[in-house]
Amino acid sequence: MTEIFAYTDGACSGNPGPGGWGALLVAVRDGARVKERELSGGEPATTNNRMELMAAIQALEALGRPAKVTVVTDSAYVKGGITSWMKGWKRNGWKTASRQPVKNEDLWRRLDAAQARHDVTWKWVKGHAGHPENERADALARAGMAPFKPQGADKPPRPARARRPRKPAGASGG
């Protein structure tokens, strides 16, 4: 049987700000990779949490038929929401335990519908810790964000030129 691993990540420059999402889909059969697919996209004004959610949504929605899927995310927000908090939100009419509206409800509902088609296992990994597939998903997320960032936004600011102190008027050098 083929199993799908979906490595997902989101990125945001500012929070809110321009953002991107990325997903690496890897099909594994009999312990060997048989196919890979990369997905990415972005938005001009969003948050990191929305991009993390969108990465998982897009990964699951990209699968043409129901599958056994392991979604690997570095977002405790996504994993906690989908595996723990969502049951309570639904029971409370999409309100938190403190009766506040659930943030990003539109995307949580979409993720819930996307995962319902599949047999999904959710796995959290530490971000930026050298996990190759997670690093690839991060690169895809940054690439998805790139078209929405102002030109040169990734370049560090130019250092100010050092100036010599000016001599006060009337000072003599001697």
mmCIF file with all atom_site columns, C-alpha atoms in Angstrom:
data_model
loop_
_atom_site.group_PDB
_atom_site.id
_atom_site.type_symbol
_atom_site.label_atom_id
_atom_site.label_alt_id
_atom_site.label_comp_id
_atom_site.label_asym_id
_atom_site.label_entity_id
_atom_site.label_seq_id
_atom_site.pdbx_PDB_ins_code
_atom_site.Cartn_x
_atom_site.Cartn_y
_atom_site.Cartn_z
_atom_site.occupancy
_atom_site.B_iso_or_equiv
_atom_site.pdbx_formal_charge
_atom_site.auth_seq_id
_atom_site.auth_comp_id
_atom_site.auth_asym_id
_atom_site.auth_atom_id
_atom_site.pdbx_PDB_model_num
ATOM 1   C CA . MET A 1 1   ? 0.000   0.000  0.000  1.00 0.00 ? 1   MET A CA 1
ATOM 2   C CA . THR A 1 2   ? 1.189   3.509  -0.811 1.00 0.00 ? 2   THR A CA 1
ATOM 3   C CA . GLU A 1 3   ? 1.486   5.961  2.071  1.00 0.00 ? 3   GLU A CA 1
ATOM 4   C CA . ILE A 1 4   ? 1.711   9.714  1.608  1.00 0.00 ? 4   ILE A CA 1
ATOM 5   C CA . PHE A 1 5   ? 3.877   11.951 3.773  1.00 0.00 ? 5   PHE A CA 1
ATOM 6   C CA . ALA A 1 6   ? 2.948   15.637 3.586  1.00 0.00 ? 6   ALA A CA 1
ATOM 7   C CA . TYR A 1 7   ? 5.650   17.940 4.949  1.00 0.00 ? 7   TYR A CA 1
ATOM 8   C CA . THR A 1 8   ? 4.121   21.385 5.456  1.00 0.00 ? 8   THR A CA 1
ATOM 9   C CA . ASP A 1 9   ? 5.294   24.827 6.514  1.00 0.00 ? 9   ASP A CA 1
ATOM 10  C CA . GLY A 1 10  ? 4.217   28.442 6.529  1.00 0.00 ? 10  GLY A CA 1
ATOM 11  C CA . ALA A 1 11  ? 6.221   31.655 6.536  1.00 0.00 ? 11  ALA A CA 1
ATOM 12  C CA . CYS A 1 12  ? 5.393   35.295 7.091  1.00 0.00 ? 12  CYS A CA 1
ATOM 13  C CA . SER A 1 13  ? 7.441   38.487 6.810  1.00 0.00 ? 13  SER A CA 1
ATOM 14  C CA . GLY A 1 14  ? 5.940   40.444 9.643  1.00 0.00 ? 14  GLY A CA 1
ATOM 15  C CA . ASN A 1 15  ? 2.911   39.075 11.417 1.00 0.00 ? 15  ASN A CA 1
ATOM 16  C CA . PRO A 1 16  ? 0.727   40.199 9.712  1.00 0.00 ? 16  PRO A CA 1
ATOM 17  C CA . GLY A 1 17  ? 2.532   40.754 6.456  1.00 0.00 ? 17  GLY A CA 1
ATOM 18  C CA . PRO A 1 18  ? 3.268   39.002 3.181  1.00 0.00 ? 18  PRO A CA 1
ATOM 19  C CA . GLY A 1 19  ? 3.233   35.254 3.674  1.00 0.00 ? 19  GLY A CA 1
ATOM 20  C CA . GLY A 1 20  ? 3.716   31.934 1.950  1.00 0.00 ? 20  GLY A CA 1
ATOM 21  C CA . TRP A 1 21  ? 2.996   28.263 2.424  1.00 0.00 ? 21  TRP A CA 1
ATOM 22  C CA . GLY A 1 22  ? 4.798   25.196 1.151  1.00 0.00 ? 22  GLY A CA 1
ATOM 23  C CA . ALA A 1 23  ? 4.196   21.475 1.058  1.00 0.00 ? 23  ALA A CA 1
ATOM 24  C CA . LEU A 1 24  ? 6.294   18.535 -0.045 1.00 0.00 ? 24  LEU A CA 1
ATOM 25  C CA . LEU A 1 25  ? 4.219   15.432 -0.815 1.00 0.00 ? 25  LEU A CA 1
ATOM 26  C CA . VAL A 1 26  ? 6.153   12.164 -0.795 1.00 0.00 ? 26  VAL A CA 1
ATOM 27  C CA . ALA A 1 27  ? 4.569   8.863  -1.841 1.00 0.00 ? 27  ALA A CA 1
ATOM 28  C CA . VAL A 1 28  ? 6.202   5.807  -0.263 1.00 0.00 ? 28  VAL A CA 1
ATOM 29  C CA . ARG A 1 29  ? 5.565   2.204  -1.303 1.00 0.00 ? 29  ARG A CA 1
ATOM 30  C CA . ASP A 1 30  ? 7.331   -0.749 0.327  1.00 0.00 ? 30  ASP A CA 1
ATOM 31  C CA . GLY A 1 31  ? 9.696   1.645  2.097  1.00 0.00 ? 31  GLY A CA 1
ATOM 32  C CA . ALA A 1 32  ? 10.833  3.393  -1.091 1.00 0.00 ? 32  ALA A CA 1
ATOM 33  C CA . ARG A 1 33  ? 9.971   6.852  -2.368 1.00 0.00 ? 33  ARG A CA 1
ATOM 34  C CA . VAL A 1 34  ? 8.034   6.459  -5.579 1.00 0.00 ? 34  VAL A CA 1
ATOM 35  C CA . LYS A 1 35  ? 6.892   10.028 -6.242 1.00 0.00 ? 35  LYS A CA 1
ATOM 36  C CA . GLU A 1 36  ? 7.342   13.579 -4.959 1.00 0.00 ? 36  GLU A CA 1
ATOM 37  C CA . ARG A 1 37  ? 5.336   16.727 -5.571 1.00 0.00 ? 37  ARG A CA 1
ATOM 38  C CA . GLU A 1 38  ? 6.033   20.273 -4.409 1.00 0.00 ? 38  GLU A CA 1
ATOM 39  C CA . LEU A 1 39  ? 3.327   22.864 -3.760 1.00 0.00 ? 39  LEU A CA 1
ATOM 40  C CA . SER A 1 40  ? 3.602   26.508 -2.759 1.00 0.00 ? 40  SER A CA 1
ATOM 41  C CA . GLY A 1 41  ? 1.694   29.759 -2.768 1.00 0.00 ? 41  GLY A CA 1
ATOM 42  C CA . GLY A 1 42  ? 1.298   32.967 -0.867 1.00 0.00 ? 42  GLY A CA 1
ATOM 43  C CA . GLU A 1 43  ? -0.752  36.007 0.022  1.00 0.00 ? 43  GLU A CA 1
ATOM 44  C CA . PRO A 1 44  ? 0.082   39.711 0.257  1.00 0.00 ? 44  PRO A CA 1
ATOM 45  C CA . ALA A 1 45  ? -1.315  40.229 3.781  1.00 0.00 ? 45  ALA A CA 1
ATOM 46  C CA . THR A 1 46  ? -1.678  37.319 6.183  1.00 0.00 ? 46  THR A CA 1
ATOM 47  C CA . THR A 1 47  ? -0.322  35.742 9.365  1.00 0.00 ? 47  THR A CA 1
ATOM 48  C CA . ASN A 1 48  ? 2.082   32.905 10.039 1.00 0.00 ? 48  ASN A CA 1
ATOM 49  C CA . ASN A 1 49  ? -0.687  30.764 11.554 1.00 0.00 ? 49  ASN A CA 1
ATOM 50  C CA . ARG A 1 50  ? -2.870  31.194 8.457  1.00 0.00 ? 50  ARG A CA 1
ATOM 51  C CA . MET A 1 51  ? 0.020   30.122 6.228  1.00 0.00 ? 51  MET A CA 1
ATOM 52  C CA . GLU A 1 52  ? 0.734   27.074 8.420  1.00 0.00 ? 52  GLU A CA 1
ATOM 53  C CA . LEU A 1 53  ? -2.938  26.090 8.103  1.00 0.00 ? 53  LEU A CA 1
ATOM 54  C CA . MET A 1 54  ? -2.977  26.750 4.355  1.00 0.00 ? 54  MET A CA 1
ATOM 55  C CA . ALA A 1 55  ? 0.051   24.488 3.831  1.00 0.00 ? 55  ALA A CA 1
ATOM 56  C CA . ALA A 1 56  ? -1.746  21.550 5.458  1.00 0.00 ? 56  ALA A CA 1
ATOM 57  C CA . ILE A 1 57  ? -5.002  22.316 3.619  1.00 0.00 ? 57  ILE A CA 1
ATOM 58  C CA . GLN A 1 58  ? -3.327  22.526 0.222  1.00 0.00 ? 58  GLN A CA 1
ATOM 59  C CA . ALA A 1 59  ? -1.387  19.312 0.828  1.00 0.00 ? 59  ALA A CA 1
ATOM 60  C CA . LEU A 1 60  ? -4.532  17.350 1.686  1.00 0.00 ? 60  LEU A CA 1
ATOM 61  C CA . GLU A 1 61  ? -6.668  18.964 -1.036 1.00 0.00 ? 61  GLU A CA 1
ATOM 62  C CA . ALA A 1 62  ? -4.016  18.167 -3.666 1.00 0.00 ? 62  ALA A CA 1
ATOM 63  C CA . LEU A 1 63  ? -4.513  14.425 -3.194 1.00 0.00 ? 63  LEU A CA 1
ATOM 64  C CA . GLY A 1 64  ? -6.810  13.127 -5.922 1.00 0.00 ? 64  GLY A CA 1
ATOM 65  C CA . ARG A 1 65  ? -8.278  10.253 -3.943 1.00 0.00 ? 65  ARG A CA 1
ATOM 66  C CA . PRO A 1 66  ? -8.531  9.187  -0.306 1.00 0.00 ? 66  PRO A CA 1
ATOM 67  C CA . ALA A 1 67  ? -5.191  8.058  1.084  1.00 0.00 ? 67  ALA A CA 1
ATOM 68  C CA . LYS A 1 68  ? -3.299  7.120  4.224  1.00 0.00 ? 68  LYS A CA 1
ATOM 69  C CA . VAL A 1 69  ? -1.472  10.378 4.991  1.00 0.00 ? 69  VAL A CA 1
ATOM 70  C CA . THR A 1 70  ? 1.012   11.488 7.621  1.00 0.00 ? 70  THR A CA 1
ATOM 71  C CA . VAL A 1 71  ? 1.045   15.281 7.832  1.00 0.00 ? 71  VAL A CA 1
ATOM 72  C CA . VAL A 1 72  ? 4.344   16.497 9.277  1.00 0.00 ? 72  VAL A CA 1
ATOM 73  C CA . THR A 1 73  ? 4.266   20.067 10.591 1.00 0.00 ? 73  THR A CA 1
ATOM 74  C CA . ASP A 1 74  ? 6.488   22.227 12.758 1.00 0.00 ? 74  ASP A CA 1
ATOM 75  C CA . SER A 1 75  ? 3.410   24.171 13.906 1.00 0.00 ? 75  SER A CA 1
ATOM 76  C CA . ALA A 1 76  ? 2.180   23.277 17.389 1.00 0.00 ? 76  ALA A CA 1
ATOM 77  C CA . TYR A 1 77  ? -0.812  25.520 16.553 1.00 0.00 ? 77  TYR A CA 1
ATOM 78  C CA . VAL A 1 78  ? -1.868  23.340 13.610 1.00 0.00 ? 78  VAL A CA 1
ATOM 79  C CA . LYS A 1 79  ? -1.215  20.023 15.351 1.00 0.00 ? 79  LYS A CA 1
ATOM 80  C CA . GLY A 1 80  ? -2.865  21.103 18.602 1.00 0.00 ? 80  GLY A CA 1
ATOM 81  C CA . GLY A 1 81  ? -5.853  22.585 16.826 1.00 0.00 ? 81  GLY A CA 1
ATOM 82  C CA . ILE A 1 82  ? -6.609  19.622 14.604 1.00 0.00 ? 82  ILE A CA 1
ATOM 83  C CA . THR A 1 83  ? -5.895  16.868 17.147 1.00 0.00 ? 83  THR A CA 1
ATOM 84  C CA . SER A 1 84  ? -7.120  18.428 20.407 1.00 0.00 ? 84  SER A CA 1
ATOM 85  C CA . TRP A 1 85  ? -8.907  21.760 20.339 1.00 0.00 ? 85  TRP A CA 1
ATOM 86  C CA . MET A 1 86  ? -11.223 21.342 17.333 1.00 0.00 ? 86  MET A CA 1
ATOM 87  C CA . LYS A 1 87  ? -13.604 18.923 19.075 1.00 0.00 ? 87  LYS A CA 1
ATOM 88  C CA . GLY A 1 88  ? -14.308 21.539 21.746 1.00 0.00 ? 88  GLY A CA 1
ATOM 89  C CA . TRP A 1 89  ? -14.615 24.356 19.218 1.00 0.00 ? 89  TRP A CA 1
ATOM 90  C CA . LYS A 1 90  ? -17.242 22.419 17.283 1.00 0.00 ? 90  LYS A CA 1
ATOM 91  C CA . ARG A 1 91  ? -19.110 21.497 20.463 1.00 0.00 ? 91  ARG A CA 1
ATOM 92  C CA . ASN A 1 92  ? -19.077 25.195 21.487 1.00 0.00 ? 92  ASN A CA 1
ATOM 93  C CA . GLY A 1 93  ? -20.318 26.467 18.112 1.00 0.00 ? 93  GLY A CA 1
ATOM 94  C CA . TRP A 1 94  ? -16.810 27.436 16.944 1.00 0.00 ? 94  TRP A CA 1
ATOM 95  C CA . LYS A 1 95  ? -16.060 29.326 20.136 1.00 0.00 ? 95  LYS A CA 1
ATOM 96  C CA . THR A 1 96  ? -13.049 28.867 22.392 1.00 0.00 ? 96  THR A CA 1
ATOM 97  C CA . ALA A 1 97  ? -13.331 27.720 25.999 1.00 0.00 ? 97  ALA A CA 1
ATOM 98  C CA . SER A 1 98  ? -13.493 31.424 26.943 1.00 0.00 ? 98  SER A CA 1
ATOM 99  C CA . ARG A 1 99  ? -16.437 31.855 24.510 1.00 0.00 ? 99  ARG A CA 1
ATOM 100 C CA . GLN A 1 100 ? -14.383 33.882 22.016 1.00 0.00 ? 100 GLN A CA 1
ATOM 101 C CA . PRO A 1 101 ? -14.675 33.215 18.269 1.00 0.00 ? 101 PRO A CA 1
ATOM 102 C CA . VAL A 1 102 ? -12.049 30.770 17.015 1.00 0.00 ? 102 VAL A CA 1
ATOM 103 C CA . LYS A 1 103 ? -9.346  32.628 15.087 1.00 0.00 ? 103 LYS A CA 1
ATOM 104 C CA . ASN A 1 104 ? -8.979  31.454 11.483 1.00 0.00 ? 104 ASN A CA 1
ATOM 105 C CA . GLU A 1 105 ? -12.282 29.568 11.688 1.00 0.00 ? 105 GLU A CA 1
ATOM 106 C CA . ASP A 1 106 ? -12.595 29.613 7.885  1.00 0.00 ? 106 ASP A CA 1
ATOM 107 C CA . LEU A 1 107 ? -9.321  27.717 7.490  1.00 0.00 ? 107 LEU A CA 1
ATOM 108 C CA . TRP A 1 108 ? -9.968  25.347 10.405 1.00 0.00 ? 108 TRP A CA 1
ATOM 109 C CA . ARG A 1 109 ? -13.279 24.337 8.799  1.00 0.00 ? 109 ARG A CA 1
ATOM 110 C CA . ARG A 1 110 ? -11.549 23.834 5.466  1.00 0.00 ? 110 ARG A CA 1
ATOM 111 C CA . LEU A 1 111 ? -8.793  21.738 7.072  1.00 0.00 ? 111 LEU A CA 1
ATOM 112 C CA . ASP A 1 112 ? -11.395 19.649 8.885  1.00 0.00 ? 112 ASP A CA 1
ATOM 113 C CA . ALA A 1 113 ? -13.168 18.929 5.582  1.00 0.00 ? 113 ALA A CA 1
ATOM 114 C CA . ALA A 1 114 ? -9.869  18.177 3.802  1.00 0.00 ? 114 ALA A CA 1
ATOM 115 C CA . GLN A 1 115 ? -8.722  15.678 6.431  1.00 0.00 ? 115 GLN A CA 1
ATOM 116 C CA . ALA A 1 116 ? -12.122 13.943 6.544  1.00 0.00 ? 116 ALA A CA 1
ATOM 117 C CA . ARG A 1 117 ? -11.421 12.410 3.099  1.00 0.00 ? 117 ARG A CA 1
ATOM 118 C CA . HIS A 1 118 ? -8.259  10.694 4.299  1.00 0.00 ? 118 HIS A CA 1
ATOM 119 C CA . ASP A 1 119 ? -6.837  8.486  7.050  1.00 0.00 ? 119 ASP A CA 1
ATOM 120 C CA . VAL A 1 120 ? -4.600  11.179 8.580  1.00 0.00 ? 120 VAL A CA 1
ATOM 121 C CA . THR A 1 121 ? -1.914  10.960 11.244 1.00 0.00 ? 121 THR A CA 1
ATOM 122 C CA . TRP A 1 122 ? -0.517  14.269 12.489 1.00 0.00 ? 122 TRP A CA 1
ATOM 123 C CA . LYS A 1 123 ? 3.146   14.541 13.484 1.00 0.00 ? 123 LYS A CA 1
ATOM 124 C CA . TRP A 1 124 ? 4.993   17.528 14.932 1.00 0.00 ? 124 TRP A CA 1
ATOM 125 C CA . VAL A 1 125 ? 8.703   18.119 14.283 1.00 0.00 ? 125 VAL A CA 1
ATOM 126 C CA . LYS A 1 126 ? 10.932  20.880 15.587 1.00 0.00 ? 126 LYS A CA 1
ATOM 127 C CA . GLY A 1 127 ? 11.333  23.552 12.919 1.00 0.00 ? 127 GLY A CA 1
ATOM 128 C CA . HIS A 1 128 ? 14.723  24.615 11.573 1.00 0.00 ? 128 HIS A CA 1
ATOM 129 C CA . ALA A 1 129 ? 16.364  21.593 13.178 1.00 0.00 ? 129 ALA A CA 1
ATOM 130 C CA . GLY A 1 130 ? 17.908  20.020 10.087 1.00 0.00 ? 130 GLY A CA 1
ATOM 131 C CA . HIS A 1 131 ? 14.963  17.795 9.092  1.00 0.00 ? 131 HIS A CA 1
ATOM 132 C CA . PRO A 1 132 ? 15.501  17.729 5.280  1.00 0.00 ? 132 PRO A CA 1
ATOM 133 C CA . GLU A 1 133 ? 11.868  17.489 4.196  1.00 0.00 ? 133 GLU A CA 1
ATOM 134 C CA . ASN A 1 134 ? 10.762  20.131 6.705  1.00 0.00 ? 134 ASN A CA 1
ATOM 135 C CA . GLU A 1 135 ? 13.560  22.398 5.492  1.00 0.00 ? 135 GLU A CA 1
ATOM 136 C CA . ARG A 1 136 ? 12.339  21.865 1.910  1.00 0.00 ? 136 ARG A CA 1
ATOM 137 C CA . ALA A 1 137 ? 8.776   22.785 2.924  1.00 0.00 ? 137 ALA A CA 1
ATOM 138 C CA . ASP A 1 138 ? 10.181  25.923 4.578  1.00 0.00 ? 138 ASP A CA 1
ATOM 139 C CA . ALA A 1 139 ? 12.037  26.850 1.372  1.00 0.00 ? 139 ALA A CA 1
ATOM 140 C CA . LEU A 1 140 ? 8.817   26.337 -0.616 1.00 0.00 ? 140 LEU A CA 1
ATOM 141 C CA . ALA A 1 141 ? 6.919   28.570 1.837  1.00 0.00 ? 141 ALA A CA 1
ATOM 142 C CA . ARG A 1 142 ? 9.540   31.306 1.508  1.00 0.00 ? 142 ARG A CA 1
ATOM 143 C CA . ALA A 1 143 ? 9.388   30.970 -2.298 1.00 0.00 ? 143 ALA A CA 1
ATOM 144 C CA . GLY A 1 144 ? 5.595   31.289 -2.144 1.00 0.00 ? 144 GLY A CA 1
ATOM 145 C CA . MET A 1 145 ? 5.966   34.479 -0.116 1.00 0.00 ? 145 MET A CA 1
ATOM 146 C CA . ALA A 1 146 ? 8.633   36.045 -2.358 1.00 0.00 ? 146 ALA A CA 1
ATOM 147 C CA . PRO A 1 147 ? 6.327   37.630 -4.984 1.00 0.00 ? 147 PRO A CA 1
ATOM 148 C CA . PHE A 1 148 ? 4.473   39.517 -2.248 1.00 0.00 ? 148 PHE A CA 1
ATOM 149 C CA . LYS A 1 149 ? 7.525   40.980 -0.513 1.00 0.00 ? 149 LYS A CA 1
ATOM 150 C CA . PRO A 1 150 ? 8.790   44.442 -1.457 1.00 0.00 ? 150 PRO A CA 1
ATOM 151 C CA . GLN A 1 151 ? 11.893  44.398 -3.672 1.00 0.00 ? 151 GLN A CA 1
ATOM 152 C CA . GLY A 1 152 ? 15.043  44.086 -1.616 1.00 0.00 ? 152 GLY A CA 1
ATOM 153 C CA . ALA A 1 153 ? 13.185  43.178 1.575  1.00 0.00 ? 153 ALA A CA 1
ATOM 154 C CA . ASP A 1 154 ? 15.570  40.255 2.143  1.00 0.00 ? 154 ASP A CA 1
ATOM 155 C CA . LYS A 1 155 ? 18.670  42.414 1.918  1.00 0.00 ? 155 LYS A CA 1
ATOM 156 C CA . PRO A 1 156 ? 20.131  43.682 5.176  1.00 0.00 ? 156 PRO A CA 1
ATOM 157 C CA . PRO A 1 157 ? 20.087  47.460 5.608  1.00 0.00 ? 157 PRO A CA 1
ATOM 158 C CA . ARG A 1 158 ? 23.163  49.270 4.391  1.00 0.00 ? 158 ARG A CA 1
ATOM 159 C CA . PRO A 1 159 ? 25.440  50.348 7.196  1.00 0.00 ? 159 PRO A CA 1
ATOM 160 C CA . ALA A 1 160 ? 25.664  54.093 7.669  1.00 0.00 ? 160 ALA A CA 1
ATOM 161 C CA . ARG A 1 161 ? 28.903  55.618 6.467  1.00 0.00 ? 161 ARG A CA 1
ATOM 162 C CA . ALA A 1 162 ? 31.167  56.798 9.219  1.00 0.00 ? 162 ALA A CA 1
ATOM 163 C CA . ARG A 1 163 ? 31.747  60.528 9.192  1.00 0.00 ? 163 ARG A CA 1
ATOM 164 C CA . ARG A 1 164 ? 34.547  62.463 10.737 1.00 0.00 ? 164 ARG A CA 1
ATOM 165 C CA . PRO A 1 165 ? 33.424  64.796 13.475 1.00 0.00 ? 165 PRO A CA 1
ATOM 166 C CA . ARG A 1 166 ? 33.233  68.381 12.281 1.00 0.00 ? 166 ARG A CA 1
ATOM 167 C CA . LYS A 1 167 ? 35.383  70.960 13.917 1.00 0.00 ? 167 LYS A CA 1
ATOM 168 C CA . PRO A 1 168 ? 33.408  73.648 15.692 1.00 0.00 ? 168 PRO A CA 1
ATOM 169 C CA . ALA A 1 169 ? 33.432  77.003 13.904 1.00 0.00 ? 169 ALA A CA 1
ATOM 170 C CA . GLY A 1 170 ? 36.422  79.063 14.863 1.00 0.00 ? 170 GLY A CA 1
ATOM 171 C CA . ALA A 1 171 ? 38.487  76.119 16.087 1.00 0.00 ? 171 ALA A CA 1
ATOM 172 C CA . SER A 1 172 ? 42.019  76.104 14.891 1.00 0.00 ? 172 SER A CA 1
ATOM 173 C CA . GLY A 1 173 ? 44.037  73.057 14.268 1.00 0.00 ? 173 GLY A CA 1
ATOM 174 C CA . GLY A 1 174 ? 47.244  73.527 16.074 1.00 0.00 ? 174 GLY A CA 1
#
